[in-house]
Amino acid sequence: MDNLSIADGATVVAGPSSVANRKELFKNCSDDFPVKPHSGTVTFNAKTVGHDFSKADYAMENRPFFVPIGKDGVTAALQKLDRQLQQTGRSNLLSKKSPVSWIGREVTPGNIGLINHGGLPKILTRPGRYPGFPLRNWWARSWCGTQGLSDTAIEFKGLTVVQVSQNQAAVVSDPQNHIFVIKNSGFVAYAVEGTYDVLAIVDQTHLSTSIKDSVTGAVLGWTYEVRMRSRVGAGRDQEYVVALFLNIPANNCAILQRGDDLELLPAGQHYITSPNVTLRGLYTLGENQLEMPTKDIFTRDQVPVGLRIYLKWQLVEPLKLTTHGYTTPYDALRDKTQSILTQIVAHLDYSSMVKQRSLGPDNLDDGTDPSSAFLDALRTRAMDEMHEAALEYGIVLKDLAVIDRQFKGEIASTMDKLTTRALEAQVEAANVDRENSNKVKQEEGALAVARIKAQTRNTQADSEAYSVIAAAKAAAERTKIEALAQAEAIRLTAEADAEAIRIKAAADTEVVDQFAREMGMRRVEVSRIQAFGNKAIFVPSDGPGSQMGGAMAIGMAAAMGREARK
């Protein structure tokens, strides 16, 4: 077991530290609790140099009656501590009582029994029942209950048992008020003079206080202060910070100070117990970007102007920044940016600054304008000088642009009025264009509607004409069919009548009897009278009667013609 894992006054534990390239540190970081070879300057492969901030005040084994808990567990450590006490002539720690199974105080497996023997601790480690007799065995003893062997901290009559898990850290004060931290291990100790006080059990991955960048708002890490209450004069109690825990996320770091020496602390879980070492600050090593306003700067013709600039940077060497006394990269860039921009803008005229609203790498001109030299100086010279100045503070400046400017004083009000008028004219022109465009679109829409309606009417007329033609064709076809049918019916009827007459005539021809023929004529006469009535007079069409009828008709016609001439 590493001595520093049960640290006694170690300033920083659980991570390497250096003032130089942090990448080299990660290559050589193979142990969570590095033991440095000697005090003073430490060298990793002759590349990284740091200060020995992790030096212990005194070794752990110099503490009397202090036994680390090994693989055998708490019981073995208690037995070892008991032997040390007996070797020095002190009362034994473990009780010699033997358990029974039928009566008495019960100690279950995984627990230990606590007995107060005249102010001294007695420990029962074997499970079972311990009876309250014989009486002489309990005359000066009192039962104080049981405690679990896996409990994180046990404090009883000067006996202290501490054992923490991988994520825990126990802050302990020894009888001389020296502070040490236990991580991923434990110990059993008996204080002959004073006490071992467990001040706090810290969850190293969930510290309570978050540290944020005051400018960007990014979380730089988390801290937790462990305080100890001490009694000072006149019986007053006062609290003191005795340990500071740090949880630094990836790509961040911390700066520690010890006298005039500074040390870079990489990402990880750390703690500080020495009062000589203070936390200077937490920093992020990632990229940051910010828009910031500058103070009023006067142009060459004494016109005040305020700029709003955009900065993008990355801190690569926090020790340089801290050495110059800056707490954040923004503070260093702000002062240097103000100084450089003041020098550049002092050579620019008001007219050249009005022409462009934003000054950056994207706003390049063709060089024909007489003021382009000054604008190029603002784009290039400012960037070059800022980059060189930022390197002095361990900062790499990645982008710089002036995104806005605002003129002050009377010229500013005049410019605002002119700008307002120009904007109003632009708005009016835009409104007129928009109205004209709307009218054109309305007319185009009406024309399109009329065109669609005309197409609809044409289609409807074509449909109706086609319907009329189709109906006429259908009627003609029907009439033709009906006429053909009627003609065919008449022809068939005529053929049938003619055939009937022929058959009847043939039948009459075949009658040779005179009486029969006479009877047939009489039947024809009866049928004719039935057809025309019994009052009809039949005039023969040949003979004198017929001639008399013709003469009468001629006479009547002559009389009618004479009357018509009158």
PDB file of N, CA and C in Angstrom, residues 539-557:
ATOM      1  N   VAL A 539    -124.929   2.554-107.799  1.00  0.00           N
ATOM      2  CA  VAL A 539    -125.124   2.913-109.204  1.00  0.00           C
ATOM      3  C   VAL A 539    -124.125   2.112-109.994  1.00  0.00           C
ATOM      4  N   PRO A 540    -124.555   1.557-111.022  1.00  0.00           N
ATOM      5  CA  PRO A 540    -123.618   0.791-111.832  1.00  0.00           C
ATOM      6  C   PRO A 540    -122.670   1.731-112.575  1.00  0.00           C
ATOM      7  N   SER A 541    -121.438   1.297-112.749  1.00  0.00           N
ATOM      8  CA  SER A 541    -120.417   2.120-113.388  1.00  0.00           C
ATOM      9  C   SER A 541    -120.420   2.024-114.896  1.00  0.00           C
ATOM     10  N   ASP A 542    -121.267   1.276-115.454  1.00  0.00           N
ATOM     11  CA  ASP A 542    -121.361   1.151-116.892  1.00  0.00           C
ATOM     12  C   ASP A 542    -122.837   1.113-117.273  1.00  0.00           C
ATOM     13  N   GLY A 543    -123.148   1.542-118.472  1.00  0.00           N
ATOM     14  CA  GLY A 543    -124.534   1.553-118.915  1.00  0.00           C
ATOM     15  C   GLY A 543    -125.086   2.960-118.872  1.00  0.00           C
ATOM     16  N   PRO A 544    -126.416   3.151-119.107  1.00  0.00           N
ATOM     17  CA  PRO A 544    -127.057   4.483-119.166  1.00  0.00           C
ATOM     18  C   PRO A 544    -127.010   5.218-117.835  1.00  0.00           C
ATOM     19  N   GLY A 545    -127.079   4.519-116.842  1.00  0.00           N
ATOM     20  CA  GLY A 545    -127.057   5.189-115.530  1.00  0.00           C
ATOM     21  C   GLY A 545    -125.770   5.930-115.302  1.00  0.00           C
ATOM     22  N   SER A 546    -124.716   5.322-115.692  1.00  0.00           N
ATOM     23  CA  SER A 546    -123.431   5.977-115.482  1.00  0.00           C
ATOM     24  C   SER A 546    -123.264   7.199-116.349  1.00  0.00           C
ATOM     25  N   GLN A 547    -123.806   7.194-117.544  1.00  0.00           N
ATOM     26  CA  GLN A 547    -123.742   8.344-118.415  1.00  0.00           C
ATOM     27  C   GLN A 547    -124.585   9.491-117.867  1.00  0.00           C
ATOM     28  N   MET A 548    -125.747   9.175-117.318  1.00  0.00           N
ATOM     29  CA  MET A 548    -126.603  10.210-116.713  1.00  0.00           C
ATOM     30  C   MET A 548    -125.882  10.869-115.568  1.00  0.00           C
ATOM     31  N   GLY A 549    -125.191  10.154-114.803  1.00  0.00           N
ATOM     32  CA  GLY A 549    -124.437  10.759-113.675  1.00  0.00           C
ATOM     33  C   GLY A 549    -123.349  11.676-114.187  1.00  0.00           C
ATOM     34  N   GLY A 550    -122.671  11.367-115.271  1.00  0.00           N
ATOM     35  CA  GLY A 550    -121.625  12.237-115.806  1.00  0.00           C
ATOM     36  C   GLY A 550    -122.199  13.531-116.315  1.00  0.00           C
ATOM     37  N   ALA A 551    -123.381  13.472-116.967  1.00  0.00           N
ATOM     38  CA  ALA A 551    -124.010  14.684-117.462  1.00  0.00           C
ATOM     39  C   ALA A 551    -124.399  15.600-116.336  1.00  0.00           C
ATOM     40  N   MET A 552    -124.934  15.019-115.253  1.00  0.00           N
ATOM     41  CA  MET A 552    -125.305  15.834-114.110  1.00  0.00           C
ATOM     42  C   MET A 552    -124.076  16.517-113.523  1.00  0.00           C
ATOM     43  N   ALA A 553    -122.948  15.845-113.480  1.00  0.00           N
ATOM     44  CA  ALA A 553    -121.728  16.428-112.902  1.00  0.00           C
ATOM     45  C   ALA A 553    -121.201  17.560-113.745  1.00  0.00           C
ATOM     46  N   ILE A 554    -121.342  17.430-115.081  1.00  0.00           N
ATOM     47  CA  ILE A 554    -120.866  18.503-115.959  1.00  0.00           C
ATOM     48  C   ILE A 554    -121.740  19.713-115.788  1.00  0.00           C
ATOM     49  N   GLY A 555    -123.013  19.546-115.653  1.00  0.00           N
ATOM     50  CA  GLY A 555    -123.930  20.662-115.463  1.00  0.00           C
ATOM     51  C   GLY A 555    -123.660  21.403-114.178  1.00  0.00           C
ATOM     52  N   MET A 556    -123.465  20.710-113.148  1.00  0.00           N
ATOM     53  CA  MET A 556    -123.184  21.339-111.854  1.00  0.00           C
ATOM     54  C   MET A 556    -121.883  22.136-111.931  1.00  0.00           C
ATOM     55  N   ALA A 557    -120.883  21.609-112.630  1.00  0.00           N
ATOM     56  CA  ALA A 557    -119.605  22.308-112.741  1.00  0.00           C
ATOM     57  C   ALA A 557    -119.748  23.576-113.539  1.00  0.00           C
TER      58      ALA A 557
END
